[in-house]
Each structure stands twice: as structure tokens, then as C-alpha cells.
Amino acid sequence: NMGNWIINHGLTSFILVVWMGINIFLFVWFYFFYDLGDQFFYTRHILGSALAWARAPAAVLNFNCLLILLPVCRNLLSLLRGSFCCGRTMRKQLDKNLSFHKLVAYMIGLMTAVHMIAHLLNVEWYNNSRQGVYDKLSTALSNLEDSDNTTYLNPIPFFPTTIPTYFVFTTIAGLTGVIITLCLILIITSSMEVIRRSYFEVFWYTHHLFVIFFAGLVFHGAGRIVRSQNMDTIPPHNFTFCKDRSDDWGRIPECPIPQFRGGFPQTWMWVIGPMVLYLCERLLRFIRYMQAVRYRKIVMRPSKVLELQLVKNGFTMEVGQYVFLNCPAISQLEWHPFTMTSAPEEDFFSVHIRSAGDWTNKLISIMEQLPEGAQGPKMGVDGPFGTASEDVFDYEVAMLVGAGIGVTPFASILKSIWYKFKESNPKLRTRKIYFYWLCRETHAFEWFADLLQVLEKEMDERGMGDFLTYNLYLTGWDQNLTNAVTVRFDEDTDVVTGLKQKTHYGRPIWDKEFEKVRKENPTSVVGTFLCGPEALAKVLEKKCAKYSDVDPRKTKFYFNKENF
Amino acid sequence: MGKIEWAMWANEQALASGLILLTGGIVGVAGQFRGWQFAAYGVAAGVFVCLLEYPRGKRSKGTSVARTGQYCFTVCVKAFGPLTRNYYVRAFLHAAICVPGGFMLATVLGCVCLGIASLIYLAAAIRGEHWEPILPRTETQRKPVPPSIKNPPSNPPPRPPPEMRRKRVDDLEGAAYDNPIPVTANEY
């Protein structure tokens, strides 16, 4: 419904509208500045509206090149997140930083294309004018030289006779333009999703061409080849009167030879701030990387899952956050994100690393070869990042749904809930949790089953067996499994997980589950949290709406779409 | 960087180059630039490169994501057999195609981009990669239905051992399954 949409998407839409509005404003403003401005009358005589079509996207490019560095300053964003401003809604915006980065990149690509095409036209028209192909006024303007009492308009020199290509490669603007456009194209093709997901190193290393991009960008306007007429000459040159009297320029008092000057390069003013900020960001990452990280425990879990328990001075985290890890022994430049599986109440932080690619495989093999009790290889830790999922503690009844790898942040959440419960932490309002764990098979998640076992035991000891109800749904199963289950159906504990509560096969029937939760909690507010695929999010959102009662005394379901 | 298939990136780069060459060519022709003949060539070459590069090849490891509607292009490209399968051919082809683009400003960028794509394809070819079409799974690839399914089962279904099968009269509630018919003691 409308209210929900505004809460979930309102701020994002607002930001996008403002951003697009600024883009449009800049484009239109600078278009008319160059298309109507008197000082460009003579320039336009040669170039037509191609001048404005080149300068308008240039302004939009300045703005977007300013913006593009900001969303990737993750430490800066973390600072913002932790500070004054942020209500939860604002913090969630900061989590969408990469989407915004991509959007700005698309705009830069589009504007570069327009800018380049317009300048292709400009160079061609200037060249034609130099060859004397156009009218008298045009030739007269192009004949203006760069000497003692004349300044030139047409940047294409007389000698040597040039072709456009030669001209472009021998001017600062042309050369930097070609180089940075090339960098941009390489960055874009290596950032396509196919390449990014499968060959991260190609993406990451090629992306560093942005350094060349910004360097070239700053010098791009240094040649000052966009020329405008100096309207303040004494005596003044009135173009309306003098445009048809080019033969008389310099010979009659009303028409002195018109003087021209180049535009002052402005791009550096736009981008210098973000460049400095980004430099600070990289410096900060480096400092954090230098900070000592000690291994408290290294555990090889079943199915090639590596658990690392780490300790770092001054490190504090909240539930559901993630860190970036860097291991110079494997790769100097790569930082990889991992959701933390420890609770903030613990005096260490942990990650569970699955074998999922080059970097993770190398890390696991290094750890496997470590002698017992030894410290692991030097590890840099950046973070924590991400919006904390603290909302979980606000609900009396919580339905937590984790699908596949999405179960990882719930390790942190469940542990924290249990710690808070034991300490009678007033922040914890949760009295009952329904946990749904959906996966194709439990390989690589046995460590999570172990965690549930420990929790189950502790709750039993306190007579709190009801606090946590969990349901494991195996959505992929085979003959061996069925045989095992059939033979051991009578045992107390589940054959797959060793847990007291039995495994289900196939997907949950959500109608039944919501019905059950509603029946067992007739007057509560239930928070539903999902970490899993989008399709499931839609299903759960619908069910929450369906089973919520308008009557405020009865059960109400709230769906929280978290980006873990 | 061991497991990179360079051809995947070369393909993205070449497709982008084709588009850039095409765009530059259109501008050169529409603006009636000097040397517009090279621009016309750029249009033709750009279209050709786009058609050749649009169908993504199959990855040797991992899932391949086909581009929308690429099936008919796949069929056409596949029809050229070894010419399109081999990446050395593609590398030299792109290198040759890009050269005339360098003679005119509007197509220079397309020329350089295509040259770079050619180099990446060369790297792919040296590493032994080749182009495989992504084809939809056909009927013949499905496993044929084994004959045994057509006959009724000759063995009884697997059961737990007898001591577990015996219904626990003292704990009917705890019996692991519901019975549609009432349970009586000493059935066996």
C-alpha cells in the first residue's frame, strides 16, 4: 500500500528526483549560456549549436564526476552513519551507495558520448572554416591570428595544415579527451556484471584506471580552446553592426578587430574536493589494514568452511554488519566482504568463510597447513559496515527467515538475542522467535546447525524450550537422504541436523506458518525479517499483509526487507 | 588471476567497440565530414562487429549468461565453424577491421577500442580458449525414461527393521506417524 511504499522507497525516490533535477538544470542552464550568450556570437557563427551541445554535457559531467567518488568512500559513509544525522531511513540510503555509484557512472557514460559527438562536429566545422569553405565572416574570423594585437578564435592552426585527427592529438584537450574516454570505456566493459561476478580481479584492477581518468580530466580544459569574445575591449566591437563588415575590421572606429579569450578551466574546482576525500579514504583503509589483528581461534568446519575468530583493538560491531578482509599473502590489493557471525556481546568478532573462489580457496588452504595453535597470516580488517539489524530486538515476536547463504547474519542475531536474554537486557523486547531456515542442502552450514544445537541445549536447561522455534526446510534432497530418514524416523533427534526439531522437506507452506504464528500470538506485533531471494521477499510481504488484522488488539505482521 | 577467461572481457570490449565505431561512422556520414567514406566504412564495420560479438560464448567453467535474444545470432555465428570458433582468427580479424577507422577522427576511438579488444582476444587464444555456442537443451539431451518405471514394482517398499515397526501400544501419541485406521495391540 501507499504508506508502506513511501516508508520503504520514499527517500530513495526523493534523492533520485533531486539528482536528476540538478542534472537537467545544469544541462539547460549551460546550454542556453552558450547558445544565447553574446560573447559566443562569433563562435556560434562557425560552430552553430554544436558548441552548446558540447558544453552542456560538460557541465553535467563536472557534477557527476564530483559525485562518483563519494559513494565508494565506505569509511566516510560509516562515519556519517554513526553520527548525528541518521535515522534508520537515512542509514538505509547509505547502504545503497553502490547502486548510486553505478547510476552516476551511466550518466557519465551517456554525457561523454554526447560531449564527444558534439566536439567531433566542432572540430570538423573549425577545420572547414580554416579551409575557407564557409562564408566571408567565417573565413575572416578564422583568419584572426594569435599575435600582438589580435587574438585568435579558431584553435586549428594555420601551419602545418592539419587534419582533425592530427589537431586532436596535438592539443591538451584532444589528447586528454581521447585517453580518458578510452579509460572510461575499459572501466565500463570490465564492470559489466558478467565480468565483475566471475573475474573480480579484472574488474578491480582495470577500475583503477580511474586515477588516469581524473588526472586527465583535471587538465582537459587547460588548453582553453573554447573561445569567447572579449566584450570589454576599448573601443567595443559591436558584433551586430560589425558582422557584415569584416573587410573593415581594424579600419573603421566602430569595428576594431575582435579579441577572443579562452574559458577558464573549471573542472578541477568541482572534483578536487572528492579527490581529496577519496585519498583520505584510501589512507584510512591503509591505516586500518596496518592495525594489528590477532587470531583468537581458527577452526575448520565441515564442508570446507573456515571460521576465524579475530580480535582487534577498538573494534565494535552491531548485529548483521559485515567487514572487509585483506590478506597480503594472497593478494595485496583485494578486499573481500564477509558478514560477521559473532554477537556484539562477545569479546571477539568472527566470520565463517566458504570456499567460493580463488581468494577464499587460497585462504582455506593456507589455514589448513598451519600448525596447531599458530597465528594465521597477516590480515587487514576494514569495517564494520552496513546498517545494523537492530530492529529485530524491537518486536515481541520475530519471524526470521534465512535462505541459503542468507542464514549467516542470523547467526549474529540469534546469538545476540540469546546474550541479551540472559543478561535481561532491556533493549530486548523479543519474547518468542520463529526461525525458518531454507536451504537446498545443509552442506557448508553444519556450523550453523551446531549453533542451533548449543542454543537448544541452553534453552532446555533453563526450561525455555519455547523461546526459539526453528524449522529447517531442505528444498533439495536425494535417495540416500530418504533412506536414512526412513530407517531412523523413530529417533529423538533429526537425522540431518541432530536437532530435536525435525527437518521438513520441500518449501514451507507459508499460509500454514503465518496461521500458526497468529494463533499462538493472538495480540502481538510480529516482525518478519528475511535474508534471501527477492521472490521470497515478495511472497512474505504479501503474507504479512494478508494475515495482519486491522484491529489493533489483534496480531499484526510487519515485513522488514533487510539488505544484509 | 588464474581462472579468468579473457574471451569474456574481450567480447564485452569488442561489442562496445562495434557500437562506438558505428556511432562515429554515423556522425561522420550524417555530418558529411571530410573523408566520410571512412565513416561509411565505420558504419558497416561497426554493424559487422556487433553482429559477430553479440552472441556470448559458453564459459568453460561456470554458468553462461546469454544475452537477450541471442539465439539466432548464435546460429549464424556457429555456421562459420572454425572461423568464428578460433580466437586467433578473431584477434587478427578485429586488428584488420580497426585499421581503416584510424584515418578519420570520428572513427578513431572505435579503432583504438577494437584494437584493444583484438589484443585481449589474442591473449585468450594463447591461453587456448575458444568460442562455444550457448545452445538451449534439446529433447535428445534429456535422459531416456528407464524401462523399469513402466512396470509395477516387484519388491515391497523399504521398511525399518521389525522391532521399530512394532507399534508402541503404550505410547500411541508418540508413534511417529498417523494411522488412518485404528491401531490395535498385538497385530503381529
PDB file of C-alpha atoms in Angstrom, chain A residues 399 436 438 473 504-516 539-540 543 547:
ATOM      1  CA  MET A 399       9.798 -14.404  12.380  1.00  0.00           C
ATOM      2  CA  TYR A 436      12.901 -20.586   9.288  1.00  0.00           C
ATOM      3  CA  LEU A 438      15.579 -22.789   3.963  1.00  0.00           C
ATOM      4  CA  TYR A 473      13.355 -26.816   5.200  1.00  0.00           C
ATOM      5  CA  HIS A 504      10.905 -30.639   6.742  1.00  0.00           C
ATOM      6  CA  TYR A 505      11.301 -31.425   3.087  1.00  0.00           C
ATOM      7  CA  GLY A 506      10.316 -29.074   0.338  1.00  0.00           C
ATOM      8  CA  ARG A 507       9.334 -25.456   0.779  1.00  0.00           C
ATOM      9  CA  PRO A 508       7.337 -24.129   3.702  1.00  0.00           C
ATOM     10  CA  ILE A 509       3.629 -23.618   3.270  1.00  0.00           C
ATOM     11  CA  TRP A 510       3.643 -20.015   4.362  1.00  0.00           C
ATOM     12  CA  ASP A 511      -0.113 -19.821   4.859  1.00  0.00           C
ATOM     13  CA  LYS A 512       0.108 -22.561   7.476  1.00  0.00           C
ATOM     14  CA  GLU A 513       3.073 -20.937   9.176  1.00  0.00           C
ATOM     15  CA  PHE A 514       1.516 -17.490   9.389  1.00  0.00           C
ATOM     16  CA  GLU A 515      -1.712 -19.062  10.605  1.00  0.00           C
ATOM     17  CA  LYS A 516       0.212 -20.881  13.327  1.00  0.00           C
ATOM     18  CA  VAL A 539       5.773 -13.772  -1.038  1.00  0.00           C
ATOM     19  CA  LEU A 540       6.399 -12.873   2.589  1.00  0.00           C
ATOM     20  CA  LYS A 543       1.505 -12.903   3.580  1.00  0.00           C
ATOM     21  CA  TYR A 547      -2.552 -12.065   7.934  1.00  0.00           C
TER      22      TYR A 547
END
